[in-house]
CSV table of C-alpha atoms in Angstrom, one decimal:
chain,number,residue,atom,x,y,z
A,28,MET,CA,-79.9,-53.0,-2.6
A,29,LYS,CA,-77.8,-55.5,-0.6
A,30,LYS,CA,-78.6,-58.3,-3.0
A,31,LEU,CA,-77.6,-56.2,-6.0
A,32,PHE,CA,-74.2,-55.2,-4.4
A,33,ILE,CA,-73.4,-58.9,-3.7
A,34,ALA,CA,-74.3,-59.9,-7.2
A,35,SER,CA,-72.1,-57.1,-8.7
A,36,LEU,CA,-69.1,-58.2,-6.5
A,37,LEU,CA,-69.5,-61.8,-7.6
A,38,ALA,CA,-69.4,-60.7,-11.2
A,39,ILE,CA,-66.2,-58.8,-10.7
A,40,ILE,CA,-64.5,-61.7,-9.0
A,41,THR,CA,-65.6,-64.2,-11.6
A,42,VAL,CA,-64.6,-62.0,-14.6
A,43,PRO,CA,-61.0,-63.4,-14.8
A,44,MET,CA,-62.3,-66.9,-15.4
A,45,ALA,CA,-63.9,-65.6,-18.6
A,46,HIS,CA,-60.4,-64.8,-20.0
A,47,GLY,CA,-59.2,-68.4,-20.1
A,48,ALA,CA,-58.1,-68.3,-16.4
A,49,VAL,CA,-54.9,-66.3,-17.3
A,50,PRO,CA,-53.0,-65.5,-14.0
A,51,TRP,CA,-53.4,-61.8,-13.1
A,52,TRP,CA,-49.6,-61.3,-13.0
A,53,GLU,CA,-49.3,-62.3,-16.7
A,54,ARG,CA,-52.0,-60.0,-18.1
A,55,PRO,CA,-50.9,-57.0,-20.2
A,56,THR,CA,-52.7,-54.5,-18.0
A,57,ILE,CA,-50.5,-55.3,-15.0
A,58,CYS,CA,-47.5,-52.9,-14.4
A,59,ARG,CA,-44.3,-54.8,-14.2
A,60,LEU,CA,-40.6,-53.8,-13.8
A,61,ASP,CA,-38.8,-53.3,-17.1
A,62,PRO,CA,-36.1,-56.1,-17.3
A,63,THR,CA,-33.9,-53.9,-19.6
A,64,ASN,CA,-30.4,-53.3,-18.3
A,65,CYS,CA,-29.2,-49.8,-17.6
A,66,TYR,CA,-25.8,-50.6,-19.2
A,67,PRO,CA,-25.0,-52.9,-22.0
A,68,ASN,CA,-22.2,-54.8,-20.2
A,69,MET,CA,-22.4,-54.9,-16.4
A,70,THR,CA,-19.3,-56.6,-15.2
A,71,VAL,CA,-16.7,-55.0,-12.8
A,72,GLY,CA,-17.9,-51.7,-11.4
A,73,TYR,CA,-21.6,-52.4,-11.6
A,74,ASP,CA,-24.3,-54.1,-9.5
A,75,SER,CA,-26.6,-55.8,-12.0
A,76,GLY,CA,-29.1,-56.8,-9.2
A,77,MET,CA,-29.9,-53.3,-8.1
A,78,TRP,CA,-32.9,-51.4,-9.5
A,79,ASP,CA,-32.5,-47.9,-10.9
A,80,ALA,CA,-35.8,-46.2,-10.1
A,81,ASP,CA,-35.1,-43.1,-12.1
A,82,GLY,CA,-33.8,-44.9,-15.1
A,83,ASN,CA,-36.4,-47.6,-14.9
A,84,CYS,CA,-33.8,-50.3,-15.5
A,85,TRP,CA,-31.6,-52.8,-13.8
A,86,GLY,CA,-28.0,-51.9,-12.7
A,87,LEU,CA,-26.3,-49.3,-10.6
A,88,LYS,CA,-22.8,-48.0,-11.1
A,89,TYR,CA,-20.1,-47.9,-8.4
A,90,ILE,CA,-18.5,-44.4,-8.1
A,91,CYS,CA,-15.0,-44.3,-6.5
A,92,PRO,CA,-14.7,-42.3,-3.3
A,93,GLU,CA,-12.0,-40.1,-4.7
A,94,ALA,CA,-14.5,-38.8,-7.2
A,95,LEU,CA,-17.1,-38.0,-4.6
A,96,THR,CA,-17.6,-34.6,-2.8
A,97,ASN,CA,-19.6,-35.9,0.2
A,98,GLY,CA,-16.6,-37.3,2.1
A,99,LYS,CA,-17.4,-41.0,1.5
A,100,THR,CA,-14.4,-43.4,2.0
A,101,ASP,CA,-15.9,-46.3,0.1
A,102,ALA,CA,-17.3,-46.6,-3.4
A,103,VAL,CA,-21.0,-45.7,-3.7
A,104,LEU,CA,-23.7,-47.2,-5.9
A,105,MET,CA,-25.4,-44.4,-7.9
A,106,GLU,CA,-28.3,-44.1,-10.4
A,107,LYS,CA,-27.8,-42.8,-13.9
A,108,ASP,CA,-29.6,-39.5,-13.3
A,109,ASP,CA,-27.5,-38.8,-10.2
A,110,ILE,CA,-24.3,-39.4,-12.2
A,111,ALA,CA,-25.5,-37.4,-15.2
A,112,THR,CA,-26.3,-34.4,-13.0
A,113,ASN,CA,-22.9,-34.7,-11.2
A,114,ARG,CA,-24.7,-35.1,-7.9
A,115,ASN,CA,-22.0,-35.4,-5.2
A,116,ILE,CA,-19.4,-36.0,-8.0
A,117,SER,CA,-16.4,-33.8,-8.5
A,118,ALA,CA,-16.2,-32.1,-11.9
A,119,ASP,CA,-12.4,-33.0,-11.9
A,120,PHE,CA,-13.2,-36.7,-12.4
A,121,ASP,CA,-14.4,-38.7,-15.4
A,122,THR,CA,-17.0,-41.3,-14.2
A,123,ASN,CA,-16.9,-43.1,-17.6
A,124,VAL,CA,-13.5,-44.5,-16.9
A,125,LEU,CA,-13.0,-47.7,-14.7
A,126,ASN,CA,-10.6,-47.2,-11.9
A,127,GLY,CA,-10.0,-50.7,-10.5
A,128,ASP,CA,-13.4,-51.9,-9.3
A,129,CYS,CA,-15.2,-48.6,-9.5
A,130,PHE,CA,-15.6,-45.6,-11.8
A,131,GLY,CA,-13.9,-42.2,-11.5
A,132,VAL,CA,-10.5,-41.2,-12.8
A,133,ARG,CA,-9.1,-37.6,-12.5
A,134,LYS,CA,-9.4,-35.8,-15.8
A,135,THR,CA,-6.1,-35.2,-17.7
A,136,ALA,CA,-4.9,-33.1,-20.7
A,137,SER,CA,-1.8,-32.7,-22.8
A,138,ASN,CA,-1.4,-36.5,-23.1
A,139,GLY,CA,-1.5,-37.0,-19.3
A,140,ALA,CA,1.0,-34.2,-18.4
A,141,GLN,CA,-1.7,-32.0,-16.8
A,142,ALA,CA,-4.5,-32.9,-14.4
A,143,SER,CA,-7.8,-31.2,-13.5
A,144,LEU,CA,-7.7,-29.8,-10.0
A,145,ASN,CA,-10.5,-27.5,-8.6
A,146,GLY,CA,-11.6,-26.9,-12.2
A,147,LYS,CA,-8.2,-25.9,-13.5
A,148,TYR,CA,-5.4,-27.9,-15.1
A,149,VAL,CA,-2.1,-28.2,-13.2
A,150,ASN,CA,1.2,-29.8,-14.1
A,151,VAL,CA,1.8,-33.4,-13.4
A,152,TRP,CA,5.3,-33.6,-11.9
A,153,CYS,CA,7.6,-36.5,-12.7
A,154,ASN,CA,8.1,-39.0,-9.8
A,155,GLY,CA,10.6,-37.9,-7.2
A,156,ILE,CA,10.4,-34.2,-7.8
A,157,LEU,CA,7.7,-33.3,-5.3
A,158,GLU,CA,8.8,-33.6,-1.7
A,159,ASN,CA,5.3,-34.4,-0.4
A,160,PRO,CA,3.0,-35.3,-3.3
A,161,ASP,CA,-0.7,-35.3,-2.6
A,162,GLU,CA,-1.8,-37.7,-5.3
A,163,GLU,CA,-0.1,-40.2,-7.7
A,164,LEU,CA,-1.4,-40.4,-11.2
A,165,GLN,CA,-0.5,-42.6,-14.2
A,166,TYR,CA,2.5,-40.5,-15.4
A,167,GLY,CA,3.5,-38.7,-12.2
A,168,GLU,CA,2.3,-36.8,-9.2
A,169,ILE,CA,0.4,-33.6,-8.3
A,170,THR,CA,0.3,-31.3,-5.3
A,171,TYR,CA,-2.9,-29.7,-4.0
A,172,GLY,CA,-0.9,-26.7,-2.8
A,173,SER,CA,1.4,-24.3,-4.5
A,174,ALA,CA,3.4,-25.6,-7.5
A,175,PRO,CA,7.2,-25.7,-7.1
A,176,ASN,CA,9.0,-22.6,-8.5
A,177,CYS,CA,12.3,-22.3,-10.3
A,178,LYS,CA,14.4,-21.9,-7.2
A,179,THR,CA,13.0,-24.9,-5.4
A,180,LEU,CA,13.4,-27.0,-8.5
A,181,ALA,CA,16.9,-25.7,-9.2
A,182,GLU,CA,18.0,-26.8,-5.7
A,183,ILE,CA,17.6,-30.4,-6.8
A,184,GLY,CA,18.8,-29.8,-10.4
A,185,TYR,CA,15.4,-29.7,-12.1
A,186,VAL,CA,13.7,-27.3,-14.5
A,187,GLY,CA,10.0,-27.1,-14.8
A,188,ILE,CA,9.6,-28.1,-18.4
A,189,LEU,CA,7.9,-30.9,-20.1
A,190,ASN,CA,9.7,-34.2,-19.9
A,191,GLY,CA,7.7,-36.8,-21.8
A,192,ARG,CA,4.3,-37.1,-20.1
A,193,CYS,CA,5.3,-35.2,-16.9
A,194,TYR,CA,7.0,-32.0,-15.9
A,195,GLY,CA,10.6,-31.7,-14.6
A,196,LYS,CA,13.8,-32.2,-16.5
A,197,TYR,CA,17.1,-32.9,-14.7
A,198,TYR,CA,20.2,-30.9,-15.5
A,199,ASP,CA,23.5,-32.1,-13.9
A,200,PRO,CA,24.7,-29.2,-11.7
A,201,SER,CA,28.3,-30.0,-12.8
A,202,GLN,CA,27.4,-29.2,-16.4
A,203,TYR,CA,24.7,-26.6,-16.1
A,204,TYR,CA,23.8,-23.6,-14.0
A,205,ILE,CA,20.1,-22.9,-13.6
A,206,ASP,CA,19.7,-19.1,-13.4
A,207,CYS,CA,16.4,-18.3,-11.8
A,208,GLY,CA,17.0,-14.6,-11.4
A,209,ALA,CA,15.8,-12.6,-8.5
A,210,GLY,CA,12.1,-13.5,-8.8
A,211,SER,CA,10.2,-16.8,-8.1
A,212,ASN,CA,9.2,-17.6,-11.6
A,213,GLU,CA,8.5,-21.2,-12.5
A,214,LEU,CA,11.0,-21.2,-15.4
A,215,PRO,CA,14.6,-20.0,-15.2
A,216,ASN,CA,15.8,-16.8,-16.9
A,217,GLN,CA,18.6,-18.8,-18.6
A,218,LEU,CA,20.3,-22.2,-18.5
A,219,ILE,CA,24.1,-21.8,-18.6
A,220,VAL,CA,26.3,-24.5,-20.0
A,221,LEU,CA,29.4,-24.6,-17.8
A,222,ASN,CA,31.8,-26.5,-20.1
A,223,GLY,CA,33.4,-28.1,-17.1
A,224,ALA,CA,33.7,-24.8,-15.1
A,225,ASP,CA,32.5,-24.7,-11.5
A,226,TYR,CA,30.2,-21.7,-11.3
A,227,LEU,CA,30.5,-21.7,-7.5
A,228,ALA,CA,34.3,-21.3,-7.5
A,229,PRO,CA,35.8,-17.9,-8.0
A,230,MET,CA,37.8,-17.2,-11.2
A,231,ASN,CA,41.6,-17.1,-11.0
A,232,GLY,CA,42.5,-13.9,-9.2
A,233,ALA,CA,38.9,-12.8,-8.9
A,234,PRO,CA,37.6,-11.7,-5.4
A,235,ALA,CA,35.5,-14.3,-3.6
A,236,THR,CA,33.8,-11.8,-1.2
A,237,GLN,CA,32.5,-8.2,-1.4
A,238,ALA,CA,35.3,-7.0,0.9
A,239,GLU,CA,37.9,-8.5,-1.4
A,240,ALA,CA,36.2,-6.9,-4.4
A,241,ASP,CA,36.2,-3.4,-2.7
A,242,LYS,CA,39.9,-3.8,-1.8
A,243,LEU,CA,40.7,-4.8,-5.4
A,244,PHE,CA,38.8,-1.8,-6.7
A,245,ASP,CA,40.6,0.6,-4.4
A,246,ARG,CA,43.9,-0.8,-5.5
A,247,MET,CA,43.0,-0.5,-9.2
A,248,TYR,CA,41.8,3.1,-8.6
A,249,SER,CA,45.0,4.0,-6.8
A,250,VAL,CA,47.1,2.6,-9.7
A,251,SER,CA,45.0,4.5,-12.2
A,252,GLN,CA,45.4,7.8,-10.3
A,253,THR,CA,49.2,7.3,-10.1
A,254,GLN,CA,49.5,6.7,-13.8
A,255,ARG,CA,47.3,9.7,-14.5
A,256,ASN,CA,49.5,11.9,-12.4
A,257,ASN,CA,52.6,10.7,-14.2
A,258,TYR,CA,51.2,11.6,-17.5
A,259,ASP,CA,50.0,15.0,-16.3
A,260,HIS,CA,53.6,16.0,-15.3
A,261,GLU,CA,55.0,15.1,-18.7
């Protein structure tokens, strides 16, 4: 039995020589890594020397930290399957768009005037309108908090309407009065053209305070009563 086992083992070892001494790593039955690239052009934003195990190809993609939900502060190399399933990637970002040396740009709509934030589109405000913007985009800025309303905009002479590819149009306070009404709506009730008038200054002879208005009304009422008494006696 021992001689038979040794003979069989020698036969297995010497079999390769019967195939023209082809090295084992060049034979078709040997599993080898697929040299195919994961992406057609791997330049900036890719690492062409990294192996994508799930994709069975060469090349990993750098995803920008802004697009990630796991708190990373640097770009992260990710496989195609992880990107396709949005694993640790915010749905507000498009990972097909290059952003410097990594992929991940905030999604926009309305020709860039709105941006995706927490799954909803918000206005992109023109530069200089927001007091403390949270993020700067191509055509303006966005805030992660509450959007400015009519009153806060009117204080600096702006109305929250589309102005090119961002929101916020300036109206010179010396020429226009922005009437926001009593509420806190985003848009004003009306825009009044002053034609050179100062809406803050009282009209000629008009009362400037409530007390003056009450005094004027009492005087007018007194004159009216006097005239009525005169006509009643005729």
